[in-house]
Short mmCIF file of C-alpha atoms and ligand atoms in Angstrom, two decimals:
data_model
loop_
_atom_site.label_atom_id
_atom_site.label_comp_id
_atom_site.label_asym_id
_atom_site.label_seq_id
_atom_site.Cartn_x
_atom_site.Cartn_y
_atom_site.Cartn_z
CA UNK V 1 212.57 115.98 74.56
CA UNK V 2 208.84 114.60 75.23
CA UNK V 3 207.51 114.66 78.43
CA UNK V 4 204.88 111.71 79.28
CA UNK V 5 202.26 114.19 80.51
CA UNK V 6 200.69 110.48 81.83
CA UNK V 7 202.74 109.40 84.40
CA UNK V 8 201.46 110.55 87.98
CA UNK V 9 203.14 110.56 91.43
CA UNK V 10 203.80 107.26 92.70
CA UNK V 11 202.08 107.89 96.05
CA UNK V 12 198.76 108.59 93.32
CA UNK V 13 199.42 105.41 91.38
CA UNK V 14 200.16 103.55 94.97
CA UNK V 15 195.98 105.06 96.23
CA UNK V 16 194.56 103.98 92.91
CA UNK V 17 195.57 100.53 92.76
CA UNK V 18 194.62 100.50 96.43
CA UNK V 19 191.29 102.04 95.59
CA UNK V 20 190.73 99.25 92.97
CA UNK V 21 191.84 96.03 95.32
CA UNK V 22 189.00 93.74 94.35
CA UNK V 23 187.69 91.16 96.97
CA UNK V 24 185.91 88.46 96.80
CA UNK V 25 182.17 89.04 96.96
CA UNK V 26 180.94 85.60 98.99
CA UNK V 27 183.87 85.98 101.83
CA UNK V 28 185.63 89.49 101.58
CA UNK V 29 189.54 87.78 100.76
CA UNK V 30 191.70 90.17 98.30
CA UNK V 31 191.94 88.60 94.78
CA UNK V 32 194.42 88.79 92.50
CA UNK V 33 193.65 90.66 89.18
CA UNK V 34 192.86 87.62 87.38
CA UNK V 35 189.96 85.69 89.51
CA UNK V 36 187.11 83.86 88.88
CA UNK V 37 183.47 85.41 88.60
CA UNK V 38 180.17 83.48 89.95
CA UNK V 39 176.83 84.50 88.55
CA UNK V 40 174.23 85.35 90.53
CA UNK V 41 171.41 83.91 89.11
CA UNK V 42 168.79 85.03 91.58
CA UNK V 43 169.62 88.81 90.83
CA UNK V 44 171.31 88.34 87.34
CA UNK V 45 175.08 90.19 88.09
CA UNK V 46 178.21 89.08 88.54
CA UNK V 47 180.17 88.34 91.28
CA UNK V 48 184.24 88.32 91.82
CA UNK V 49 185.41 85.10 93.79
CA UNK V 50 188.23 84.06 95.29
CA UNK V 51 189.70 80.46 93.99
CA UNK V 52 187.48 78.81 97.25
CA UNK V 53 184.28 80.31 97.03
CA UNK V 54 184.79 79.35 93.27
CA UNK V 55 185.51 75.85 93.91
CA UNK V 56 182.38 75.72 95.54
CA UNK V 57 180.24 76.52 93.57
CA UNK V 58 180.18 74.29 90.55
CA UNK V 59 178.24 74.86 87.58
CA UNK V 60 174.92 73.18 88.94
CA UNK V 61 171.27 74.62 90.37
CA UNK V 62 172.50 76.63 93.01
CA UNK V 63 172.13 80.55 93.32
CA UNK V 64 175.66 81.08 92.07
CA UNK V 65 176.81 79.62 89.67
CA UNK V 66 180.89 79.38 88.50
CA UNK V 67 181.84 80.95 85.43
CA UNK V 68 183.60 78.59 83.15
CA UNK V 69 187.06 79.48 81.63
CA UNK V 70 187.10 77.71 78.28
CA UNK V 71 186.34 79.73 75.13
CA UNK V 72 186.34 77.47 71.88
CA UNK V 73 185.40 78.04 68.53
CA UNK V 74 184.46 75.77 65.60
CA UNK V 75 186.88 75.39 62.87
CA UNK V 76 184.29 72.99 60.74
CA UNK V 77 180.89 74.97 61.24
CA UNK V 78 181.58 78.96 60.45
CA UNK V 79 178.94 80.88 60.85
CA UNK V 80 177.64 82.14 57.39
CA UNK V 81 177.16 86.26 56.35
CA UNK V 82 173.47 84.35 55.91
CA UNK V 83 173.18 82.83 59.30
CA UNK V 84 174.04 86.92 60.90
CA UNK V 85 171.47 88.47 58.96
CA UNK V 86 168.84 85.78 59.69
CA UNK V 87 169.20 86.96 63.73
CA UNK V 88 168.32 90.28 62.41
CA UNK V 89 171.23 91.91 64.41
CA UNK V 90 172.47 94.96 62.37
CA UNK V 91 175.24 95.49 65.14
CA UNK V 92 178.62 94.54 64.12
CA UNK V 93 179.05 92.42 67.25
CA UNK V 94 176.80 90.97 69.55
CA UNK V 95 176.41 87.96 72.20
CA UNK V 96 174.05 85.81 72.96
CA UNK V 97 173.39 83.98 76.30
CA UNK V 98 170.43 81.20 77.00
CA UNK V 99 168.96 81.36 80.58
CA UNK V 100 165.65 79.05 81.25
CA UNK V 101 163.62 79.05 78.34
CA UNK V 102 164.74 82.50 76.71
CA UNK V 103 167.95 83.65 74.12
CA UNK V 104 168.75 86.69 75.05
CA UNK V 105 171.10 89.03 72.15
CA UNK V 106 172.73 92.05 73.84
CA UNK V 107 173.78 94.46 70.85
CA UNK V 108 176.00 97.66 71.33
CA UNK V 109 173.99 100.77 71.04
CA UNK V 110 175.28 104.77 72.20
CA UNK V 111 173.09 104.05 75.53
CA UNK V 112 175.21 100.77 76.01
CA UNK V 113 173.96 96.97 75.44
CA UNK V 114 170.60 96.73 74.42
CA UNK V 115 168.65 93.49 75.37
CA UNK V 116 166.20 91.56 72.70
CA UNK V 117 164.85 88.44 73.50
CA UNK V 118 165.55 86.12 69.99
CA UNK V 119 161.96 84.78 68.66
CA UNK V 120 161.39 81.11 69.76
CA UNK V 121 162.83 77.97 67.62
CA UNK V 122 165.47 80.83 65.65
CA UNK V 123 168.44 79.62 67.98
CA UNK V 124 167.51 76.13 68.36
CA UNK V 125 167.51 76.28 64.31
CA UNK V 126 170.81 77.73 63.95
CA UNK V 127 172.47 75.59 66.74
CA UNK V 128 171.25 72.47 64.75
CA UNK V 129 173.44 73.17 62.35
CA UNK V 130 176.48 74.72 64.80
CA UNK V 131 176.81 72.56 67.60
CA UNK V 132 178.97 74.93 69.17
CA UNK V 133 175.68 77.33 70.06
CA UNK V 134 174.74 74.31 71.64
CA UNK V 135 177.38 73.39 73.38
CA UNK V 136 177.18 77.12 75.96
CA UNK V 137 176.05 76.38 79.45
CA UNK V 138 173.06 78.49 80.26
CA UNK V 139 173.42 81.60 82.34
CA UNK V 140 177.65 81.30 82.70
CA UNK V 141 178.62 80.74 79.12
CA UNK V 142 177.87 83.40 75.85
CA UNK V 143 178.00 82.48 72.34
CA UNK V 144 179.93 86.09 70.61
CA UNK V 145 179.74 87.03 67.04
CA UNK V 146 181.71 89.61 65.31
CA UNK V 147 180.98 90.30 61.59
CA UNK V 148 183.68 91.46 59.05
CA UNK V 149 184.34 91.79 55.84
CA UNK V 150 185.79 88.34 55.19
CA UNK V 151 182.82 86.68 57.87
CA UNK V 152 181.45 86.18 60.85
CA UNK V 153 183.64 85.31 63.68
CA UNK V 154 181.58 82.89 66.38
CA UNK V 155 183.05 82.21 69.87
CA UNK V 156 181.86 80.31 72.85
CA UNK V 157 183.11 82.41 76.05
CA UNK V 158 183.00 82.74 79.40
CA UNK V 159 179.85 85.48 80.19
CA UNK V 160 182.38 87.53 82.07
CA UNK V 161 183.96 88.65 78.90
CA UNK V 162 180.43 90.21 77.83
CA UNK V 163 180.28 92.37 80.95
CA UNK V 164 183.55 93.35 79.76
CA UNK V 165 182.70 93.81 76.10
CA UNK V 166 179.21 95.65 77.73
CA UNK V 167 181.95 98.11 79.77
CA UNK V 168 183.86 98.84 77.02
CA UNK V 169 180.23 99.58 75.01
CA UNK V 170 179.04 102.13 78.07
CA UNK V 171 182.50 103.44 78.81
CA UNK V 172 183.94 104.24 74.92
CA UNK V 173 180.73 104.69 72.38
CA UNK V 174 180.59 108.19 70.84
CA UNK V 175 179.00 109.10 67.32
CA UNK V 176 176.26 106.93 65.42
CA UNK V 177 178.59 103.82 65.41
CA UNK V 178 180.91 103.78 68.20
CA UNK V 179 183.77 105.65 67.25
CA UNK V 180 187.50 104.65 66.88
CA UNK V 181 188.41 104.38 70.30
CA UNK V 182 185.08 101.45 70.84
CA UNK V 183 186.54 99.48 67.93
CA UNK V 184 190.17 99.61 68.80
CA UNK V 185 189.04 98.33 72.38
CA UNK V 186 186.97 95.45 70.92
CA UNK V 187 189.37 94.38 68.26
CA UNK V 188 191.80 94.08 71.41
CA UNK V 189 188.94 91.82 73.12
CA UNK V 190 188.45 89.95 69.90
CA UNK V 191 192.15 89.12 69.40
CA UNK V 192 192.50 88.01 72.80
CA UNK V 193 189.37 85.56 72.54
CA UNK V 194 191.04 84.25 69.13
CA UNK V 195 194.13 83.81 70.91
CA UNK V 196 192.80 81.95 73.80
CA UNK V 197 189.12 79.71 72.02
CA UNK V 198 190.69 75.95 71.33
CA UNK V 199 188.59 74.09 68.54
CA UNK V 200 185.50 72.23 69.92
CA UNK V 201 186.29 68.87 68.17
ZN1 ZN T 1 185.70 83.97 98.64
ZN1 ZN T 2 186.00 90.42 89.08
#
């Protein structure tokens, strides 16, 4: 008989999930595992909300800023193998977020995400051709790709799903690529987005 060496006492599980009650950042009210997230755009984090302090603060030009929750892809514009290399990202995923004037690529690396700023007019280039890069609110919203044998996956999501791609980066890397565990975790990300992105037209 197997014993789940895994399990712990309930009064340890009980103190854990106590220890990780999030609250809402603006106000201090419990949330629910599933919240919203506002970005702080005056010290560039994220912040949990609770459904008010997220109704409040629209996507607009105000310190925070809501996160949106729609991730959509585009079914009639794939991103090419070409397209990939052309960013000169050698990762095999990576996201890209615009805030003010900048592009910003954050690439996995063993000392987590590391930031490049794209050269000017690259982006602008490509989203000509794939309105979808276009179509990512600056600061809240990330444009993801994922390269694979078959192609490049391309994804507009919400920008908290990069700090949770970025955890998964600091938390799981080992080795020169990222190991098994790393790429199990991300594929799990990845199928989730897929399962969630509706088509942009
Ligand atoms: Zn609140
Ligand atoms: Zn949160």
């Amino acid at each position: 008989m197997s014993v789940d060496t895994g399990s712990r006492p309930p009064a340890a599980a009980r103190d854990r999930r106590f220890a990780r009650q999030e609250r809402c950042e603006l106000c201090g009210t419990p949330v629910a595992a599933r919240h919203g997230h506002l970005v702080d755009t005056g010290r560039r984090g994220l912040l949990c909300a609770c459904r008010a302090c997220f109704l409040l603060c629209p996507a607009g030009k105000t310190r925070y800023r809501a996160v949106p929750e729609r991730y959509l892809w585009d079914p009639r514009r794939p991103i090419a193998r070409l397209d990939w290399r052309e960013l000169g990202i050698p990762a095999r995923f990576a996201f890209f977020v615009h805030c003010g004037t900048r592009v910003t690529a954050f690439q996995p690396g063993p000392a987590g995400m590391v930031e490049t700023t794209l050269p000017p007019g690259l982006w602008a280039e490509l989203a000509a051709a794939h309105p979808l890069l276009a179509t990512a609110e600056p600061d809240v919203e990330a444009i993801v790709f994922r390269g694979r044998a078959c192609g490049t996956d391309c994804f507009l999501v919400p920008v908290d799903v990069c700090y949770r791609l970025a955890g998964a980066v600091r938390r799981y890397w080992t080795g020169g690529d990222g190991g098994p565990e790393l790429h199990e975790r991300v594929g799990e990300l990845f199928a989730e987005i897929e399962q969630r992105a509706q088509p942009l037209w």
